[in-house]
GROMACS .gro file of C-alpha atoms in nm:
model
  444
    1MET     CA    1  16.221  17.928   8.347
    2CYS     CA    2  16.283  17.594   8.515
    3GLN     CA    3  16.605  17.544   8.707
    4GLN     CA    4  16.766  17.211   8.762
    5GLY     CA    5  16.837  17.098   9.117
    6ALA     CA    6  17.145  16.905   9.215
    7VAL     CA    7  17.139  16.600   9.439
    8ARG     CA    8  17.402  16.368   9.582
    9GLU     CA    9  17.242  16.026   9.595
   10ASN     CA   10  17.519  15.875   9.807
   11GLU     CA   11  17.447  16.106  10.099
   12GLU     CA   12  17.343  15.934  10.422
   13ALA     CA   13  17.028  16.072  10.581
   14SER     CA   14  17.065  16.184  10.941
   15LEU     CA   15  16.834  16.087  11.225
   16ILE     CA   16  16.798  16.261  11.559
   17LEU     CA   17  16.890  16.073  11.876
   18GLY     CA   18  16.596  15.852  11.970
   19GLU     CA   19  16.445  15.830  11.623
   20ARG     CA   20  16.405  15.475  11.502
   21ASP     CA   21  16.558  15.369  11.171
   22LEU     CA   22  16.283  15.192  10.973
   23SER     CA   23  16.480  15.155  10.651
   24GLY     CA   24  16.398  14.784  10.624
   25TRP     CA   25  16.060  14.746  10.789
   26MET     CA   26  15.893  14.590  10.484
   27SER     CA   27  16.126  14.288  10.500
   28ALA     CA   28  15.887  14.139  10.758
   29LEU     CA   29  15.593  14.142  10.513
   30PRO     CA   30  15.512  13.817  10.329
   31GLY     CA   31  15.586  13.828   9.958
   32GLU     CA   32  15.241  13.705   9.856
   33MET     CA   33  15.072  13.994  10.037
   34PRO     CA   34  14.902  14.240   9.797
   35LEU     CA   35  15.056  14.586   9.806
   36ALA     CA   36  14.708  14.735   9.836
   37GLU     CA   37  14.661  14.559  10.173
   38VAL     CA   38  14.968  14.713  10.336
   39THR     CA   39  14.933  15.015  10.565
   40LEU     CA   40  15.189  15.270  10.445
   41PRO     CA   41  15.301  15.604  10.589
   42GLY     CA   42  15.333  15.872  10.322
   43THR     CA   43  15.413  16.239  10.278
   44HIS     CA   44  15.219  16.502  10.088
   45ASN     CA   45  15.428  16.719   9.854
   46SER     CA   46  15.731  16.519   9.955
   47ALA     CA   47  15.990  16.753   9.798
   48SER     CA   48  15.857  17.072   9.956
   49TYR     CA   49  16.100  17.048  10.248
   50VAL     CA   50  16.328  17.282  10.057
   51ILE     CA   51  16.203  17.589   9.873
   52ARG     CA   52  16.422  17.792   9.640
   53ASP     CA   53  16.537  18.137   9.748
   54GLY     CA   54  16.349  18.441   9.628
   55HIS     CA   55  16.000  18.376   9.767
   56TYR     CA   56  15.818  18.580  10.030
   57ALA     CA   57  15.783  18.417  10.371
   58ALA     CA   58  15.405  18.397  10.333
   59VAL     CA   59  15.444  18.213  10.002
   60VAL     CA   60  15.688  17.967  10.156
   61ALA     CA   61  15.454  17.903  10.451
   62ALA     CA   62  15.165  17.834  10.212
   63SER     CA   63  15.374  17.595  10.001
   64ARG     CA   64  15.591  17.406  10.249
   65CYS     CA   65  15.447  17.073  10.365
   66GLN     CA   66  15.758  16.883  10.481
   67SER     CA   67  16.062  16.967  10.690
   68ARG     CA   68  16.283  16.658  10.655
   69PRO     CA   69  16.496  16.565  10.350
   70LEU     CA   70  16.370  16.289  10.123
   71GLN     CA   71  16.644  16.051  10.238
   72THR     CA   72  16.538  16.100  10.600
   73GLN     CA   73  16.172  16.048  10.518
   74LEU     CA   74  16.259  15.708  10.372
   75ARG     CA   75  16.465  15.608  10.677
   76LEU     CA   76  16.172  15.704  10.902
   77GLY     CA   77  15.954  15.449  10.722
   78VAL     CA   78  15.775  15.664  10.462
   79ARG     CA   79  15.690  15.452  10.156
   80PHE     CA   80  15.443  15.673   9.968
   81LEU     CA   81  15.588  15.982   9.800
   82ASP     CA   82  15.399  16.265   9.633
   83PHE     CA   83  15.596  16.435   9.352
   84ARG     CA   84  15.454  16.743   9.174
   85THR     CA   85  15.650  16.826   8.861
   86ARG     CA   86  15.664  17.061   8.565
   87PRO     CA   87  15.734  16.943   8.209
   88CYS     CA   88  16.095  17.058   8.247
   89GLY     CA   89  16.144  16.823   8.542
   90THR     CA   90  16.155  17.071   8.832
   91LEU     CA   91  15.953  16.962   9.132
   92CYS     CA   92  15.724  17.228   9.271
   93HIS     CA   93  15.414  17.307   9.472
   94GLY     CA   94  15.194  17.521   9.253
   95ARG     CA   95  15.408  17.804   9.125
   96VAL     CA   96  15.671  17.766   9.396
   97SER     CA   97  15.979  17.574   9.284
   98CYS     CA   98  16.153  17.318   9.502
   99GLY     CA   99  16.527  17.269   9.491
  100LEU     CA  100  16.503  16.923   9.339
  101THR     CA  101  16.415  16.767   9.003
  102LEU     CA  102  16.204  16.460   8.940
  103ARG     CA  103  16.508  16.275   8.813
  104GLY     CA  104  16.705  16.377   9.123
  105ALA     CA  105  16.424  16.257   9.352
  106LEU     CA  106  16.411  15.923   9.173
  107ASP     CA  107  16.791  15.899   9.206
  108ILE     CA  108  16.749  15.926   9.583
  109CYS     CA  109  16.478  15.658   9.579
  110ALA     CA  110  16.691  15.426   9.364
  111ALA     CA  111  16.992  15.470   9.595
  112PHE     CA  112  16.775  15.388   9.896
  113LEU     CA  113  16.638  15.074   9.730
  114ARG     CA  114  16.987  14.952   9.640
  115LYS     CA  115  17.073  14.961  10.010
  116ASN     CA  116  16.734  14.818  10.114
  117PRO     CA  117  16.619  14.574   9.844
  118SER     CA  118  16.333  14.444  10.059
  119GLU     CA  119  16.149  14.776  10.043
  120VAL     CA  120  15.879  14.901   9.804
  121LEU     CA  121  15.818  15.267   9.722
  122VAL     CA  122  15.496  15.406   9.580
  123ALA     CA  123  15.544  15.735   9.392
  124ARG     CA  124  15.267  15.956   9.264
  125ILE     CA  125  15.393  16.170   8.976
  126LYS     CA  126  15.159  16.462   8.912
  127ASP     CA  127  15.165  16.725   8.640
  128GLU     CA  128  15.143  17.037   8.856
  129THR     CA  129  15.075  17.264   8.557
  130GLY     CA  130  14.738  17.097   8.505
  131LYS     CA  131  14.768  17.129   8.128
  132ALA     CA  132  14.672  16.867   7.873
  133ALA     CA  133  15.006  16.891   7.692
  134ARG     CA  134  15.230  16.582   7.680
  135GLY     CA  135  15.527  16.752   7.844
  136VAL     CA  136  15.526  16.545   8.164
  137ASP     CA  137  15.455  16.226   7.970
  138ASP     CA  138  15.761  16.290   7.755
  139LEU     CA  139  15.964  16.366   8.068
  140VAL     CA  140  15.868  16.038   8.236
  141ARG     CA  141  15.932  15.840   7.918
  142ASP     CA  142  16.281  15.989   7.894
  143ILE     CA  143  16.346  15.882   8.254
  144VAL     CA  144  16.214  15.532   8.179
  145GLU     CA  145  16.433  15.498   7.869
  146SER     CA  146  16.743  15.587   8.070
  147ALA     CA  147  16.688  15.267   8.276
  148ASP     CA  148  16.852  15.433   8.577
  149HIS     CA  149  16.559  15.371   8.811
  150PRO     CA  150  16.377  15.047   8.906
  151LEU     CA  151  16.029  15.160   8.803
  152TYR     CA  152  15.719  14.939   8.805
  153LEU     CA  153  15.506  15.064   8.515
  154GLN     CA  154  15.227  14.808   8.483
  155MET     CA  155  14.870  14.935   8.516
  156ARG     CA  156  14.768  14.680   8.782
  157LEU     CA  157  14.832  14.659   9.155
  158PRO     CA  158  15.111  14.410   9.232
  159SER     CA  159  15.200  14.184   9.524
  160ILE     CA  160  15.493  14.265   9.752
  161ARG     CA  161  15.714  13.998   9.595
  162GLU     CA  162  15.670  14.145   9.245
  163VAL     CA  163  15.794  14.491   9.341
  164ARG     CA  164  16.055  14.451   9.616
  165GLY     CA  165  16.334  14.694   9.540
  166ARG     CA  166  16.118  14.888   9.292
  167ILE     CA  167  15.920  15.211   9.263
  168VAL     CA  168  15.551  15.166   9.184
  169VAL     CA  169  15.448  15.461   8.967
  170LEU     CA  170  15.106  15.621   9.009
  171CYS     CA  171  15.031  15.811   8.688
  172ASP     CA  172  14.872  16.154   8.742
  173TRP     CA  173  14.943  16.336   8.415
  174ALA     CA  174  14.760  16.385   8.087
  175ASP     CA  175  14.768  16.099   7.835
  176GLY     CA  176  14.975  15.891   8.075
  177MET     CA  177  14.982  15.516   8.016
  178LEU     CA  178  15.269  15.429   8.250
  179GLY     CA  179  15.185  15.283   8.589
  180VAL     CA  180  14.864  15.262   8.790
  181ARG     CA  181  14.624  15.538   8.696
  182TRP     CA  182  14.576  15.793   8.975
  183ALA     CA  183  14.207  15.822   9.071
  184GLY     CA  184  14.138  15.535   8.833
  185PRO     CA  185  13.925  15.224   8.895
  186SER     CA  186  14.198  15.071   9.114
  187MET     CA  187  14.213  15.361   9.362
  188ARG     CA  188  14.006  15.511   9.642
  189ILE     CA  189  14.123  15.859   9.748
  190GLN     CA  190  14.028  16.101  10.024
  191ASP     CA  191  14.178  16.444   9.955
  192GLU     CA  192  13.937  16.701  10.095
  193TYR     CA  193  14.210  16.962  10.130
  194TRP     CA  194  14.007  17.282  10.165
  195GLN     CA  195  13.921  17.294  10.536
  196SER     CA  196  13.886  17.598  10.759
  197THR     CA  197  14.001  17.421  11.076
  198GLY     CA  198  14.202  17.117  11.174
  199SER     CA  199  13.904  16.976  11.364
  200LYS     CA  200  13.691  16.970  11.050
  201LYS     CA  201  13.969  16.797  10.859
  202TRP     CA  202  14.011  16.545  11.138
  203HIS     CA  203  13.643  16.450  11.124
  204VAL     CA  204  13.689  16.373  10.753
  205ILE     CA  205  14.005  16.171  10.816
  206ARG     CA  206  13.857  15.968  11.099
  207ARG     CA  207  13.544  15.881  10.906
  208HIS     CA  208  13.745  15.750  10.611
  209LEU     CA  209  13.997  15.562  10.826
  210GLU     CA  210  13.719  15.382  11.010
  211GLU     CA  211  13.562  15.282  10.679
  212ALA     CA  212  13.890  15.145  10.538
  213GLU     CA  213  13.881  14.772  10.459
  214PRO     CA  214  14.166  14.577  10.298
  215SER     CA  215  14.115  14.477   9.936
  216PRO     CA  216  14.374  14.356   9.682
  217ASP     CA  217  14.186  14.543   9.408
  218PHE     CA  218  14.192  14.897   9.549
  219LEU     CA  219  14.475  15.119   9.669
  220GLN     CA  220  14.328  15.344   9.938
  221VAL     CA  221  14.495  15.681  10.002
  222HIS     CA  222  14.396  15.913  10.286
  223PHE     CA  223  14.540  16.267  10.289
  224THR     CA  224  14.562  16.426  10.634
  225SER     CA  225  14.683  16.751  10.474
  226ALA     CA  226  14.466  17.057  10.429
  227THR     CA  227  14.482  17.433  10.386
  228HIS     CA  228  14.254  17.736  10.392
  229LEU     CA  229  14.453  18.031  10.262
  230PRO     CA  230  14.526  18.297  10.368
  231ARG     CA  231  14.437  18.217  10.729
  232LYS     CA  232  14.536  17.852  10.746
  233VAL     CA  233  14.859  17.720  10.594
  234PRO     CA  234  14.965  17.350  10.595
  235ILE     CA  235  15.154  17.374  10.924
  236SER     CA  236  14.847  17.527  11.094
  237ILE     CA  237  14.633  17.227  11.002
  238ALA     CA  238  14.909  16.977  11.082
  239ARG     CA  239  14.949  17.117  11.434
  240SER     CA  240  14.588  17.023  11.499
  241VAL     CA  241  14.554  16.703  11.296
  242ASN     CA  242  14.880  16.518  11.370
  243PRO     CA  243  14.837  16.493  11.751
  244LYS     CA  244  14.479  16.373  11.699
  245LEU     CA  245  14.598  16.112  11.451
  246ALA     CA  246  14.868  15.995  11.694
  247ASP     CA  247  14.613  15.956  11.974
  248TYR     CA  248  14.376  15.771  11.739
  249LEU     CA  249  14.649  15.526  11.641
  250ARG     CA  250  14.768  15.475  12.000
  251LEU     CA  251  14.420  15.403  12.135
  252GLY     CA  252  14.289  15.200  11.842
  253PRO     CA  253  14.331  14.828  11.770
  254CYS     CA  254  14.694  14.717  11.751
  255HIS     CA  255  14.663  14.564  11.405
  256ARG     CA  256  14.424  14.742  11.173
  257PHE     CA  257  14.432  14.821  10.803
  258LEU     CA  258  14.444  15.192  10.720
  259GLY     CA  259  14.576  15.208  10.364
  260VAL     CA  260  14.815  15.486  10.266
  261VAL     CA  261  14.818  15.771  10.520
  262CYS     CA  262  14.965  16.077  10.346
  263MET     CA  263  15.068  16.350  10.593
  264ASP     CA  264  15.216  16.697  10.633
  265PHE     CA  265  15.507  16.732  10.880
  266PRO     CA  266  15.480  16.384  11.037
  267SER     CA  267  15.709  16.304  11.328
  268ALA     CA  268  15.923  15.991  11.334
  269TYR     CA  269  15.696  15.852  11.603
  270LEU     CA  270  15.382  15.910  11.396
  271CYS     CA  271  15.536  15.723  11.103
  272GLU     CA  272  15.624  15.435  11.335
  273LEU     CA  273  15.269  15.423  11.472
  274ILE     CA  274  15.138  15.373  11.118
  275VAL     CA  275  15.396  15.103  11.043
  276ARG     CA  276  15.290  14.921  11.362
  277LYS     CA  277  14.942  14.868  11.218
  278ASN     CA  278  15.093  14.599  10.995
  279ALA     CA  279  15.063  14.280  11.198
  280ALA     CA  280  15.351  14.107  11.015
  281TRP     CA  281  15.594  14.384  11.119
  282THR     CA  282  15.465  14.423  11.475
  283LEU     CA  283  15.503  14.052  11.543
  284SER     CA  284  15.858  14.047  11.404
  285ALA     CA  285  16.171  14.092  11.615
  286SER     CA  286  16.192  14.459  11.517
  287GLY     CA  287  15.831  14.537  11.600
  288MET     CA  288  15.842  14.364  11.941
  289ASP     CA  289  16.166  14.528  12.054
  290PRO     CA  290  16.104  14.634  12.417
  291CYS     CA  291  16.429  14.833  12.424
  292ARG     CA  292  16.331  15.084  12.158
  293ALA     CA  293  16.412  15.447  12.232
  294VAL     CA  294  16.150  15.693  12.357
  295ARG     CA  295  16.269  16.026  12.231
  296ALA     CA  296  16.046  16.258  12.434
  297ILE     CA  297  16.162  16.094  12.758
  298ARG     CA  298  16.528  16.079  12.657
  299GLU     CA  299  16.540  16.452  12.578
  300GLY     CA  300  16.341  16.599  12.864
  301CYS     CA  301  16.320  16.349  13.149
  302PRO     CA  302  16.660  16.199  13.241
  303LYS     CA  303  16.536  16.028  13.559
  304VAL     CA  304  16.260  15.842  13.380
  305CYS     CA  305  16.504  15.765  13.099
  306GLU     CA  306  16.743  15.612  13.353
  307TRP     CA  307  16.458  15.407  13.497
  308LEU     CA  308  16.378  15.262  13.152
  309ASP     CA  309  16.747  15.198  13.085
  310ASP     CA  310  16.774  15.008  13.414
  311LEU     CA  311  16.476  14.794  13.319
  312GLN     CA  312  16.633  14.720  12.981
  313CYS     CA  313  16.959  14.612  13.151
  314GLU     CA  314  16.767  14.393  13.394
  315LEU     CA  315  16.579  14.235  13.102
  316LYS     CA  316  16.905  14.133  12.936
  317ALA     CA  317  17.050  14.007  13.265
  318SER     CA  318  16.735  13.807  13.340
  319ALA     CA  319  16.744  13.648  12.997
  320THR     CA  320  17.108  13.550  13.050
  321ARG     CA  321  17.033  13.393  13.389
  322ALA     CA  322  16.742  13.199  13.236
  323ASP     CA  323  16.971  13.071  12.960
  324VAL     CA  324  17.226  12.954  13.217
  325ALA     CA  325  16.957  12.771  13.415
  326LEU     CA  326  16.848  12.597  13.096
  327LEU     CA  327  17.203  12.491  13.012
  328VAL     CA  328  17.265  12.337  13.354
  329ASN     CA  329  16.925  12.164  13.336
  330ASN     CA  330  16.805  12.301  13.671
  331LYS     CA  331  16.426  12.292  13.630
  332GLU     CA  332  16.338  12.466  13.957
  333GLU     CA  333  16.579  12.753  13.899
  334LEU     CA  334  16.473  12.777  13.534
  335GLU     CA  335  16.108  12.816  13.633
  336GLU     CA  336  16.198  13.090  13.880
  337ARG     CA  337  16.420  13.270  13.628
  338VAL     CA  338  16.153  13.257  13.356
  339LYS     CA  339  15.890  13.398  13.591
  340TRP     CA  340  16.119  13.686  13.682
  341LEU     CA  341  16.207  13.745  13.317
  342SER     CA  342  15.836  13.761  13.234
  343ARG     CA  343  15.774  14.018  13.509
  344VAL     CA  344  16.060  14.240  13.391
  345TYR     CA  345  15.951  14.215  13.027
  346LEU     CA  346  15.590  14.301  13.110
  347LYS     CA  347  15.697  14.593  13.328
  348LEU     CA  348  15.921  14.730  13.053
  349VAL     CA  349  15.652  14.699  12.786
  350VAL     CA  350  15.395  14.879  13.002
  351GLU     CA  351  15.632  15.161  13.098
  352HIS     CA  352  15.737  15.208  12.736
  353ALA     CA  353  15.374  15.238  12.632
  354TYR     CA  354  15.311  15.492  12.907
  355ALA     CA  355  15.621  15.692  12.820
  356GLU     CA  356  15.523  15.708  12.453
  357LEU     CA  357  15.217  15.912  12.546
  358GLY     CA  358  15.458  16.206  12.553
  359GLU     CA  359  15.565  16.157  12.192
  360SER     CA  360  15.443  16.419  11.946
  361GLY     CA  361  15.278  16.355  11.611
  362LEU     CA  362  15.424  16.675  11.466
  363ASP     CA  363  15.780  16.692  11.337
  364ASP     CA  364  16.001  16.916  11.552
  365PHE     CA  365  16.158  17.068  11.241
  366ALA     CA  366  15.820  17.190  11.118
  367PHE     CA  367  15.881  17.518  11.300
  368ALA     CA  368  16.236  17.562  11.175
  369PRO     CA  369  16.275  17.807  10.885
  370PRO     CA  370  16.306  17.646  10.541
  371ILE     CA  371  16.657  17.640  10.397
  372ALA     CA  372  16.795  17.625  10.046
  373TRP     CA  373  16.889  17.289   9.898
  374GLU     CA  374  17.259  17.361   9.918
  375LYS     CA  375  17.231  17.438  10.291
  376ALA     CA  376  17.020  17.128  10.354
  377ASP     CA  377  17.278  16.922  10.167
  378GLU     CA  378  17.558  17.073  10.376
  379ALA     CA  379  17.371  17.008  10.703
  380GLN     CA  380  17.304  16.651  10.600
  381ARG     CA  381  17.674  16.589  10.535
  382GLY     CA  382  17.758  16.727  10.878
  383GLY     CA  383  17.690  16.398  11.057
  384PRO     CA  384  17.417  16.215  11.246
  385SER     CA  385  17.380  16.463  11.532
  386LEU     CA  386  17.134  16.714  11.394
  387ALA     CA  387  17.033  16.968  11.654
  388LYS     CA  388  16.672  16.993  11.757
  389PRO     CA  389  16.518  17.337  11.697
  390LYS     CA  390  16.506  17.535  12.016
  391SER     CA  391  16.148  17.645  11.968
  392VAL     CA  392  15.910  17.371  11.869
  393SER     CA  393  15.567  17.491  11.964
  394PRO     CA  394  15.418  17.763  12.180
  395PRO     CA  395  15.310  17.663  12.531
  396SER     CA  396  14.945  17.712  12.441
  397SER     CA  397  14.958  17.420  12.197
  398ARG     CA  398  15.056  17.166  12.464
  399ARG     CA  399  14.775  16.930  12.554
  400LYS     CA  400  14.674  16.826  12.902
  401GLY     CA  401  14.860  16.521  13.017
  402GLN     CA  402  15.149  16.576  12.777
  403LEU     CA  403  15.497  16.538  12.923
  404ARG     CA  404  15.699  16.856  12.956
  405ASN     CA  405  16.040  16.962  13.075
  406ASP     CA  406  16.022  17.170  13.391
  407GLY     CA  407  16.369  17.314  13.340
  408ASP     CA  408  16.562  17.109  13.595
  409GLY     CA  409  16.558  16.788  13.394
  410ASP     CA  410  16.266  16.635  13.582
  411CYS     CA  411  15.958  16.532  13.393
  412GLY     CA  412  15.637  16.710  13.480
  413VAL     CA  413  15.281  16.679  13.357
  414GLU     CA  414  15.007  16.929  13.309
  415ARG     CA  415  14.743  16.767  13.519
  416GLY     CA  416  14.446  16.627  13.336
  417PRO     CA  417  14.142  16.464  13.498
  418ALA     CA  418  14.308  16.122  13.541
  419LYS     CA  419  14.668  16.152  13.418
  420ARG     CA  420  14.984  16.159  13.626
  421GLY     CA  421  15.350  16.174  13.532
  422LEU     CA  422  15.596  15.888  13.551
  423LEU     CA  423  15.774  16.057  13.841
  424ALA     CA  424  15.451  16.078  14.038
  425ARG     CA  425  15.368  15.717  13.959
  426PHE     CA  426  15.701  15.568  14.061
  427GLY     CA  427  15.791  15.791  14.356
  428ALA     CA  428  16.068  15.619  14.552
  429CYS     CA  429  16.121  15.364  14.274
  430LEU     CA  430  16.305  15.620  14.064
  431PRO     CA  431  16.683  15.661  14.096
  432GLY     CA  432  16.763  15.866  14.404
  433GLY     CA  433  16.420  15.801  14.554
  434GLY     CA  434  16.492  15.498  14.768
  435GLY     CA  435  16.549  15.220  14.516
  436SER     CA  436  16.900  15.114  14.429
  437GLY     CA  437  16.855  14.893  14.123
  438ALA     CA  438  16.628  14.760  13.857
  439THR     CA  439  16.609  14.428  14.040
  440GLN     CA  440  16.420  14.600  14.322
  441ARG     CA  441  16.208  14.815  14.092
  442ALA     CA  442  16.092  14.559  13.840
  443GLY     CA  443  15.850  14.402  14.082
  444SER     CA  444  15.689  14.731  14.182
   0.00000   0.00000   0.00000
């Protein structure tokens, strides 16, 4: 028997300190741009972050693909959502029920779009029962007739301008004639989900990502998720795939079309890396922000964090001095101030890029135990300061060259062939090591 889940659409999603709010990132995209040519971060089984009570731990581990509430996923930049539903409206993953209904999930999406009318959501609605009955079709038609949700139901791929503030429906149920047909002539999908190891899945993902080419006629969806029960559950594959995907995105071309990248347990940083592949956003004021937070440094390496904060302060001070020189029409001083501003800006950009090598592609909450919807709702109402789980990953999963906390607040590095930590690089330039200010350090 299906149970109805409750949802409060006016709840504000909470972000952890250092996570970037990407609620409005699509505002930088030109309206004439085809939706199919936008690179979108997405989540697989988006409602599986909360599983109803009464299931064995092994069943929950095999079914859970997300760890962050739907509202938080949207604030982190996710724009593709994967909803699996039963004819009664309960969202699920196979036979395991989630604590949310399809109508409740769409309520959350509609509330988000009211606050962020520049955004576009793409929602796959799948009949998880796999039956040919019209139950899900009747369910969706009832939701459409209520007119409570801004749904785009045409069977063609739109431009951004046509669907700002709306939910583009991908129809994946029997006899469905509402929205773009899933796996139809307008879609290209990679969903090779049965993989024995994360490395094998990564080879599939990389091959398809490298073959991706923008086209207004095809929506391209790449699933990074996989499983191989009973030995490999979604989190097992994600622990292997997500760091590889993060490295691939960091080291690849700055602006490159990928399509929809649908993930299990993505971190906030991994979602941002995918958003950065859109040239229109990266070149905007938000994308070029040199003062963005670096969460891995802020949490584990206070000295390096202070160094970056000093550089950010010096950047603002240098910009102010350059403005003053321009106002007084002193050309010689203006030239000197602009040169110094350029040096500080370049130094800050380079150090941010280096510091981000310590960011993880796997969500920290992936290792936290799943909680019931009521508890998740209560935690979400508790405020913006969600605590990070104490245990994120075992030491054996840490890669060479990845930043770590040595226990005393300093940032250390497991030595790789040619990688050194920020502390080792800067030496005396760090606070307490001989330098007294960002003005001295910026030229180092």
